[in-house]
Coordinates of C-alpha atoms and ligand atoms in Angstrom, one line a residue:
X1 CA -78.8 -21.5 49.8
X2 CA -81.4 -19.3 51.7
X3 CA -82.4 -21.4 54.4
X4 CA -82.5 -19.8 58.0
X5 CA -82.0 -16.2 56.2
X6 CA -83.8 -13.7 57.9
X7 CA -85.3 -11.8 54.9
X8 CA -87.4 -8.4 55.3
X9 CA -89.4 -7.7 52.4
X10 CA -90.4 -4.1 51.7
X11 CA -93.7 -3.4 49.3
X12 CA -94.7 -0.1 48.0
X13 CA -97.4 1.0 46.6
X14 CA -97.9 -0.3 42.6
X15 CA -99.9 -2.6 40.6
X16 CA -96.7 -5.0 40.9
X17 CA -97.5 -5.2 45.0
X18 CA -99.4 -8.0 44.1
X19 CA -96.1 -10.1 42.6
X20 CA -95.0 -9.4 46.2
X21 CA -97.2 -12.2 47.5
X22 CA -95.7 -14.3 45.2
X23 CA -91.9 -13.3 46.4
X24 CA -93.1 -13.7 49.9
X25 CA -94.3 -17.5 49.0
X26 CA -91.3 -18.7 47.2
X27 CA -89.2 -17.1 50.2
X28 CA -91.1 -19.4 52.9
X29 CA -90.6 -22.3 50.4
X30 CA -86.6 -21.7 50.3
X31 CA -87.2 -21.8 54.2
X32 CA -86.1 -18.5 55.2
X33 CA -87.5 -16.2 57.7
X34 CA -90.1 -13.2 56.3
X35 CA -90.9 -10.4 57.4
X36 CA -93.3 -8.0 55.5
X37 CA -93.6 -4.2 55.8
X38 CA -95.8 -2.0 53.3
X39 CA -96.4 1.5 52.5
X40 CA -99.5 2.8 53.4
X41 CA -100.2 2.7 49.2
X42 CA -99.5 -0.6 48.9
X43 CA -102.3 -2.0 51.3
X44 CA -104.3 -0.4 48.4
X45 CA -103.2 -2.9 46.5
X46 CA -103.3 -5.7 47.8
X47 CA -104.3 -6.7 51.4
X48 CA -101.9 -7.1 54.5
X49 CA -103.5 -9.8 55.3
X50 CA -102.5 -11.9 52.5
X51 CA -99.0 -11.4 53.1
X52 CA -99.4 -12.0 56.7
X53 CA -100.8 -15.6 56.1
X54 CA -97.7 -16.1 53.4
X55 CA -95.2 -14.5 55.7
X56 CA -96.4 -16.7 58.8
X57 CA -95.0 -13.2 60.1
X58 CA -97.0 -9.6 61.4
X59 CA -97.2 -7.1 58.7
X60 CA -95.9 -3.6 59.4
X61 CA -97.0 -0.4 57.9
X62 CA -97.7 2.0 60.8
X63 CA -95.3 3.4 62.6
X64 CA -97.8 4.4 65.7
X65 CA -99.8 1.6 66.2
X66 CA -100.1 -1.1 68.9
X67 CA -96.6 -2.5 69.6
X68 CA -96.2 -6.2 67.8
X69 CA -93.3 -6.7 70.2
X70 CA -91.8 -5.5 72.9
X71 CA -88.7 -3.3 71.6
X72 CA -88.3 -0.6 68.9
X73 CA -89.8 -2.0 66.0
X74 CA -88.0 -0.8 62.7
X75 CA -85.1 -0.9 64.7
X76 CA -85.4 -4.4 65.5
X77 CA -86.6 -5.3 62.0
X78 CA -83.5 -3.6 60.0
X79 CA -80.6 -4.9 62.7
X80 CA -82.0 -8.3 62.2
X81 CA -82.2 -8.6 58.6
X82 CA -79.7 -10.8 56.7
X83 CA -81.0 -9.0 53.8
X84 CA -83.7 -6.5 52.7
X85 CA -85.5 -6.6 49.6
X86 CA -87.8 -3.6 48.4
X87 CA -90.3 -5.0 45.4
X88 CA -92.1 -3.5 44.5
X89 CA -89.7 -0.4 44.5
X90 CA -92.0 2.8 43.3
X91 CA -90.1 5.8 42.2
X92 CA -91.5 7.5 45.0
X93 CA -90.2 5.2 47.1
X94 CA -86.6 5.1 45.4
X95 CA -86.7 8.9 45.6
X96 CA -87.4 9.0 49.3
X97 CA -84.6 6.5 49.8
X98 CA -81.9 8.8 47.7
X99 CA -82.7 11.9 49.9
X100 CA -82.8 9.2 53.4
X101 CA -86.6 10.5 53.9
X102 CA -88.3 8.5 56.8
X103 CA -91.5 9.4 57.2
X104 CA -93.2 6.1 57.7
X105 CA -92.3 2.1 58.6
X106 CA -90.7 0.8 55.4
X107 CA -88.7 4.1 54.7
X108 CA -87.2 4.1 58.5
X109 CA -86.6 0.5 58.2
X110 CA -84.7 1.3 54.9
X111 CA -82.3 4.2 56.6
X112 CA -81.7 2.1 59.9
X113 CA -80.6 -0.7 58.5
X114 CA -77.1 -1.7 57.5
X115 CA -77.9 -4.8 56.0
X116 CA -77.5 -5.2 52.1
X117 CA -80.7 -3.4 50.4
X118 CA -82.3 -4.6 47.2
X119 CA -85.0 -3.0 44.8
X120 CA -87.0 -3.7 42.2
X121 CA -88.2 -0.9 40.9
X122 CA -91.9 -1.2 38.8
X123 CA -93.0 2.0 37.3
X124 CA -94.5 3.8 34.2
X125 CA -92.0 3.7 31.7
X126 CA -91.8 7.3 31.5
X127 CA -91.9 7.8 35.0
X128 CA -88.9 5.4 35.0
X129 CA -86.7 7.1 32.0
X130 CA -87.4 10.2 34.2
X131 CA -83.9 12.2 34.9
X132 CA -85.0 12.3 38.3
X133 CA -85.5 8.3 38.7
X134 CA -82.7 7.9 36.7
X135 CA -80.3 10.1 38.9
X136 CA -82.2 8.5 42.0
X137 CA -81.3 4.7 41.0
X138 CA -77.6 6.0 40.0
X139 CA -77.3 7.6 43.5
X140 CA -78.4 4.4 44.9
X141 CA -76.4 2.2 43.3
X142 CA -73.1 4.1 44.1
X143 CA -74.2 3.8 47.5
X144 CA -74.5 -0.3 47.2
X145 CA -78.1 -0.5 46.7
X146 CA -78.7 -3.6 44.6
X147 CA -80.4 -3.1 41.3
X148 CA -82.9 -5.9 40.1
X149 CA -84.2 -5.2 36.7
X150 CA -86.8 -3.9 35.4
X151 CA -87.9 -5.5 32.7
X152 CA -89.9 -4.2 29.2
X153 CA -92.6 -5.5 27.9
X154 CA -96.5 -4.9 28.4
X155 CA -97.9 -2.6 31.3
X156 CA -100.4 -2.2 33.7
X157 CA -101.0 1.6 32.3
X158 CA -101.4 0.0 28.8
X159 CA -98.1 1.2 27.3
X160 CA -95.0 -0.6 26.4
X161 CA -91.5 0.2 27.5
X162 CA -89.0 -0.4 30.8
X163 CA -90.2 -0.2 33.9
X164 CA -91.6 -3.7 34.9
X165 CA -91.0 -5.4 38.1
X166 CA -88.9 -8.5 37.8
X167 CA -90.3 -11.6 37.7
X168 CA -90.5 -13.2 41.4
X169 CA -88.2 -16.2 40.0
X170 CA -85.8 -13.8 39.1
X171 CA -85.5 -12.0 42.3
X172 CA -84.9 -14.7 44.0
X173 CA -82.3 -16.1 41.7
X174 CA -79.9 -12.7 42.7
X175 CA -80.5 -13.3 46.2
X176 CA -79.5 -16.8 45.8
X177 CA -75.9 -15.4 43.6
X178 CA -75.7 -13.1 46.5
X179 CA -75.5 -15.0 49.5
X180 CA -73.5 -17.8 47.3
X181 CA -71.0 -14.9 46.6
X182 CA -70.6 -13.2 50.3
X183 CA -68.9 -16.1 51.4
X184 CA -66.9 -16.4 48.4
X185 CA -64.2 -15.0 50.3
X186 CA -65.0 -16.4 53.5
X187 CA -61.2 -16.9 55.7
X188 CA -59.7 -14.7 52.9
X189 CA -57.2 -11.7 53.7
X190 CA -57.6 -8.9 51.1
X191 CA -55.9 -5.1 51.4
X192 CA -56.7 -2.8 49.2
X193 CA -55.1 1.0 49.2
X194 CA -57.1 4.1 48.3
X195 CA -57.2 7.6 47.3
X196 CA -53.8 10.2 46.8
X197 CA -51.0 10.5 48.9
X198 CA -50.3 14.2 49.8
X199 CA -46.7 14.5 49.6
X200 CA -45.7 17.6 52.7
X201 CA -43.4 20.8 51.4
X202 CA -44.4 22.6 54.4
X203 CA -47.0 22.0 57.8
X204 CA -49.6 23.3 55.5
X205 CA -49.0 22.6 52.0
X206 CA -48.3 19.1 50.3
X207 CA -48.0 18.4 46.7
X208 CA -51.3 15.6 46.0
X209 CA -53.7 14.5 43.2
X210 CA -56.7 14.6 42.4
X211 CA -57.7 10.6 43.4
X212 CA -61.5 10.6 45.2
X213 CA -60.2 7.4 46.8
X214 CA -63.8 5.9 45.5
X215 CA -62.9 3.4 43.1
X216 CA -60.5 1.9 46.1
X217 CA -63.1 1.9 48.6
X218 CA -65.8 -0.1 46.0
X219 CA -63.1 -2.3 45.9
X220 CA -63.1 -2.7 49.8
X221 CA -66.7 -2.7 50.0
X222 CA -66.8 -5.5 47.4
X223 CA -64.1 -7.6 49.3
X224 CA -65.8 -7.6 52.2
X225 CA -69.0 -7.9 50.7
X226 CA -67.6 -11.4 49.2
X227 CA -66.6 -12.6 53.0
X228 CA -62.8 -11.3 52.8
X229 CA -61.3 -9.8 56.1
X230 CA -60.3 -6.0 54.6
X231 CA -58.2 -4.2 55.6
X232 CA -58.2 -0.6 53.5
X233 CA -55.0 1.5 53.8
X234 CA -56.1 4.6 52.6
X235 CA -54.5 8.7 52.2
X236 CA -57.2 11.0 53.1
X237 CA -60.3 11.1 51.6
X238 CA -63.9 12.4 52.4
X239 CA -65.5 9.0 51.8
X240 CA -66.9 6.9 55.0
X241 CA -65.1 3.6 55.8
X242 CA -67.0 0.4 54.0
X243 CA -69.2 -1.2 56.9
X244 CA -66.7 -4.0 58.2
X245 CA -63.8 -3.2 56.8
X246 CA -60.8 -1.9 58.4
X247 CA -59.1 1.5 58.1
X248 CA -55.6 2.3 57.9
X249 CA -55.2 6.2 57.4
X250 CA -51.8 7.7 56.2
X251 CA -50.8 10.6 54.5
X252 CA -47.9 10.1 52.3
X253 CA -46.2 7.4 49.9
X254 CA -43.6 6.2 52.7
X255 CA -46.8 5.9 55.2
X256 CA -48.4 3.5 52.7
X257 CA -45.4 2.2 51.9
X258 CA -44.9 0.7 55.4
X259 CA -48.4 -0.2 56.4
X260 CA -48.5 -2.4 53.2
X261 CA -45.5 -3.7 53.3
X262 CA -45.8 -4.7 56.7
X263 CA -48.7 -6.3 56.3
X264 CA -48.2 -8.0 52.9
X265 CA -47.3 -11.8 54.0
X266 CA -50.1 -12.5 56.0
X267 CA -52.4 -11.3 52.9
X268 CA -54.3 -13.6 50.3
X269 CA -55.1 -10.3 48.2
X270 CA -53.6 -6.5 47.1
X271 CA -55.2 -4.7 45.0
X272 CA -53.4 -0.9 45.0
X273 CA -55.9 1.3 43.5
X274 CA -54.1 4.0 45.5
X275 CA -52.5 6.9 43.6
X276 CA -49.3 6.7 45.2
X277 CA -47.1 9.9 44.3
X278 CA -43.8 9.1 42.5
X279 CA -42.0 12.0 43.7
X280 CA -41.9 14.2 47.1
X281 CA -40.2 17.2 48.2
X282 CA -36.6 15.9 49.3
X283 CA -37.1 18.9 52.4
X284 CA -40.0 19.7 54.6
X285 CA -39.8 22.9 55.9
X286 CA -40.6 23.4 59.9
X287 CA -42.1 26.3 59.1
X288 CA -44.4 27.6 56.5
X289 CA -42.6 28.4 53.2
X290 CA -42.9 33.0 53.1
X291 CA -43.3 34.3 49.7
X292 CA -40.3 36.8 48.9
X293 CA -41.2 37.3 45.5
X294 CA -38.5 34.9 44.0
X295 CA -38.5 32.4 41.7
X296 CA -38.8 29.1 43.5
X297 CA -37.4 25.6 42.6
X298 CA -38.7 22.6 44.7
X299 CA -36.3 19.4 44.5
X300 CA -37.9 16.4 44.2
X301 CA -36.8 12.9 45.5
X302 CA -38.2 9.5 44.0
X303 CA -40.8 7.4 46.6
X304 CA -40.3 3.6 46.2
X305 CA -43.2 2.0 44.0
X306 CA -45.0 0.4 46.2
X307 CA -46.7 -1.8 43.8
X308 CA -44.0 -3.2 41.9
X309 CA -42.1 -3.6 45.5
X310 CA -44.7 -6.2 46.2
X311 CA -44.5 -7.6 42.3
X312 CA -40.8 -8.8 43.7
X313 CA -41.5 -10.0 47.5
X314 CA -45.4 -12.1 46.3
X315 CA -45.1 -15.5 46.9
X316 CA -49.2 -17.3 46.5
X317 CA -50.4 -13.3 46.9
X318 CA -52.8 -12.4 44.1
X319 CA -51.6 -8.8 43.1
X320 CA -53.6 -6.6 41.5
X321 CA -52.9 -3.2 40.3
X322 CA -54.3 0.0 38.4
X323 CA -53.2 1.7 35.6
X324 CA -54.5 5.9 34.9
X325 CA -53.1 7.1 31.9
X326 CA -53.9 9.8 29.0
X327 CA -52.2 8.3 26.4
X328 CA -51.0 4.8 24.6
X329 CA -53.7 3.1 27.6
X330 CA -52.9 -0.6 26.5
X331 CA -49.5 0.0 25.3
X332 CA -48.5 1.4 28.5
X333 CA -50.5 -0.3 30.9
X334 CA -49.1 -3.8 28.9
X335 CA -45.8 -2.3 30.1
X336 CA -46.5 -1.7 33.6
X337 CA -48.6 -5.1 33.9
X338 CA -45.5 -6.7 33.4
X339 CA -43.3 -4.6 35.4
X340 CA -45.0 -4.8 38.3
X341 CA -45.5 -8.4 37.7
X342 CA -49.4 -7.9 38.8
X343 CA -52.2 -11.1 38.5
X344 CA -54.6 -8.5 37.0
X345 CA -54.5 -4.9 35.6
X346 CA -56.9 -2.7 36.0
X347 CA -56.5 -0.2 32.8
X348 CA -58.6 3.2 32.3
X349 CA -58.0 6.4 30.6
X350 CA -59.1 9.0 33.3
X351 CA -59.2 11.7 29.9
X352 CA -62.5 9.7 28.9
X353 CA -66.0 11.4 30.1
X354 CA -67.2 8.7 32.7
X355 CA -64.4 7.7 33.5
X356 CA -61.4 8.0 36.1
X357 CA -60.6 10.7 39.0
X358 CA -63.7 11.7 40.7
X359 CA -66.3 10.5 38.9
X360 CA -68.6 7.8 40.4
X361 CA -68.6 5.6 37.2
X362 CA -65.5 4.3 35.3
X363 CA -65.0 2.7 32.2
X364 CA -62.0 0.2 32.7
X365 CA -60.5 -3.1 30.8
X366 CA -59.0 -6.1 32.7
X367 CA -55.7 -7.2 31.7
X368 CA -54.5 -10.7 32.4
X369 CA -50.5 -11.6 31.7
X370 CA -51.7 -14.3 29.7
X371 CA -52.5 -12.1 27.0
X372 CA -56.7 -12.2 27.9
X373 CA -58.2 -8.4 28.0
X374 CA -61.9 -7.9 29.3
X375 CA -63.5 -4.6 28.0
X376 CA -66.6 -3.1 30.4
X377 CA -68.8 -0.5 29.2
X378 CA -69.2 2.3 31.7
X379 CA -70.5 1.2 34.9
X380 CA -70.4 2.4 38.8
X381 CA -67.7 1.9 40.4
X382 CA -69.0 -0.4 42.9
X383 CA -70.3 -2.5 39.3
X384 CA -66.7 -2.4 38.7
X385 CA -65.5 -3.3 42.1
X386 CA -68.0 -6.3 42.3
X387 CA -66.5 -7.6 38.5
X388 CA -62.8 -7.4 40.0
X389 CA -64.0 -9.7 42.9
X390 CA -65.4 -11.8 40.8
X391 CA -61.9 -12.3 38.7
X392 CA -60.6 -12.3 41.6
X393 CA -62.2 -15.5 43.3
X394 CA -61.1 -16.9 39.5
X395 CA -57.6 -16.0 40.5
X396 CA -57.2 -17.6 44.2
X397 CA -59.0 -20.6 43.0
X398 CA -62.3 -20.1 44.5
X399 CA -65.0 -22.3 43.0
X400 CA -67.8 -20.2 41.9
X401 CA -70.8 -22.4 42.4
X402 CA -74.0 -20.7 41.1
Ligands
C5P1 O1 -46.6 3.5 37.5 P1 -48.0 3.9 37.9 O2 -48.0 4.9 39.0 O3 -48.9 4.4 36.8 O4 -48.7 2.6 38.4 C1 -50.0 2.5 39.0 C2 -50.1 1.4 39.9 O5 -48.9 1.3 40.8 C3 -51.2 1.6 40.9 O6 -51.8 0.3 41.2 C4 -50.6 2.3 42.1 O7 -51.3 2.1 43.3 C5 -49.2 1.6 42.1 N1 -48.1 2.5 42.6 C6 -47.5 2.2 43.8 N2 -46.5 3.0 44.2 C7 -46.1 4.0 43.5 C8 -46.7 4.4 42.3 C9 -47.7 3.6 41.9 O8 -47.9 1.2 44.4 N3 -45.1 4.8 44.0

């Protein structure tokens, strides 16, 4: 599964650099193409030249030394890279990468590069439970860092606890379930909407919601992450487009309403995590709206549903949809599941701490019309995003072949 991969391996400086040789060995085996930068700290621990000779590849660490080639060298290094793995991955190291510090090789390489990241972080157990680590690895993962482990047992420090690297065998393993599931997808046509719909009274007032637009734009990331051509209509948001995928920016339900619709037939997969505004004003003003003192009524005019629009017109289309509520959450989401005649229903209560609007995490169920109901703890929403996908491949009849 990994042959030809180009496949940079980060080490920082711990005691676990020297399960890095061991990466770097099994890599070459699987036939794929290393390349080896260290931290200054981790040539401490174990020799350059070791991984050098395993890597049949230089070994970078300084940013100012002699040239190894002739253009920019962590430049070249991250725009090549199918994939970057970082293990050891020391909480120094993971903190530098949350604030996008670059202040030597592998650290550059890490913020040049748009290639998937994954780290394995090895530290002191405390050191790892640490509110600081902890927010650190959170903030990474909701940026679509990949998390590998750690594991507990015995450490180097002679204490017991979390905070050991994974084992080499393992690493590998999610590498291999990674590049097996980015092409998932592949020749797939996926849209997915995002964020709230800002309904206009006047030029400069709208009636919206309080939607991020993240848990949509996970959902992108994750289609396109699986191979899927995605196309992501979204209402406004603050959130940068998902490397790869394609943006559709409107405003209001109608807007959405068209650029899905439109597009709908030539799609394998909707999933409408939007949150599409049932009602707008039925006037816009020209001008602003002048306060007199009065009372004010504003009429309000039904927008079509987008999502139960498409429920009538799908043909082979998996649809999926979402389901916010703050009350009844499987009773009504049941309801609309089979209203909207949706594949899959993704159900949370946004009241719940963790969970809905705004927050990066979620806590959702999965509700198929054949009665089946998955229950997730809480979990990014990019964790969340990469389940759906999965369910997702289930539903177009993808083989999942691990
Ligand atoms: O009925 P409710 O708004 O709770 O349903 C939520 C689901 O329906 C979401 O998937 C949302 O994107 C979609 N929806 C829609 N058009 C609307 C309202 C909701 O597509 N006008």
């Amino acid at each position: 599964m990994l042959t030809g991969k180009k496949i940079l391996v980060g080490v920082s400086g711990g005691i676990a650099a020297y399960k890095a040789a061991d990466l770097v060995s099994r890599l070459r085996k699987m036939h794929t193409e290393v390349h080896v930068v260290m931290t200054k700290s981790a040539t401490e621990f174990i020799a350059p030249l070791t991984l050098r000779s395993l890597s049949a590849n230089p070994v970078y660490v300084d940013m100012f030394e002699e040239p190894k080639l002739w253009n920019v060298e962590h430049i070249a290094l991250a725009e090549k890279a199918d994939v970057v793995v970082v293990a050891p991955a020391t909480a120094n190291l993971l903190a530098k990468m949350a604030m996008g510090l670059a202040d030597d090789f592998l650290s550059t390489v890490l913020l040049a590069t748009r290639a998937p990241i994954f780290v394995a972080p090895a530290m002191n157990h405390a050191m790892y439970h640490h509110p600081a680590t902890q927010r650190n690895l959170k903030l990474l993962q909701e940026r679509g860092i990949h998390l590998i482990g750690p594991d507990s047992g015995f450490q180097a420090c002679g204490s017991e606890g979390d905070g050991r690297m994974s084992q080499p065998e393992e690493i590998l393993q999610t590498l291999v379930r990674f590049f097996v599931g980015s092409s998932q997808l592949k020749g797939k046509k996926a849209l997915v909407t995002a964020g709230g719909t800002q309904e206009p009274l006047d030029p400069v007032r709208f009636l919206g919601n309080r939607s991020s637009g993240r848990m949509g734009y996970a959902v992108a990331q994750a289609l396109q992450e699986a191979g899927a051509e995605t196309v992501l209509v979204s209402a406004p948001t603050d959130l940068p487009t998902p490397e790869g995928v394609t943006r559709v920016s409107v405003h209001t339900a109608l807007e959405m309403c068209d650029e899905v619709l439109s597009r709908f037939s030539e799609m394998d997969v909707v999933v409408k995590a939007a949150a599409v505004a049932d009602y707008r004003p039925a006037v816009q003003a020209e001008q602003k709206i002048k306060k007199d003192g009065s009372n004010r009524t504003i009429e309000l005019v039904p927008n079509p549903d987008i999502l139960a629009e498409l429920g009538r017109k799908k043909t082979s289309q998996v649809l999926i949809g979402f389901a916010a509520e703050t009350e009844n959450l499987l009773a009504n989401a049941q309801e609309k599941m089979l209203r909207k005649n949706v594949n899959l229903l993704v159900a949370n209560d946004v009241t719940q701490q963790g969970a809905g609007f705004g927050s990066p995490t979620n806590i959702v169920s999965f509700l198929f019309p054949d009665g089946r109901k998955i229950d997730f703890p809480q979990m990014s929403k990019l964790e969340v995003a990469r389940h759906l996908v999965t369910e997702i491949a289930h539903l177009l009849g993808v083989e999942t072949k691990e």
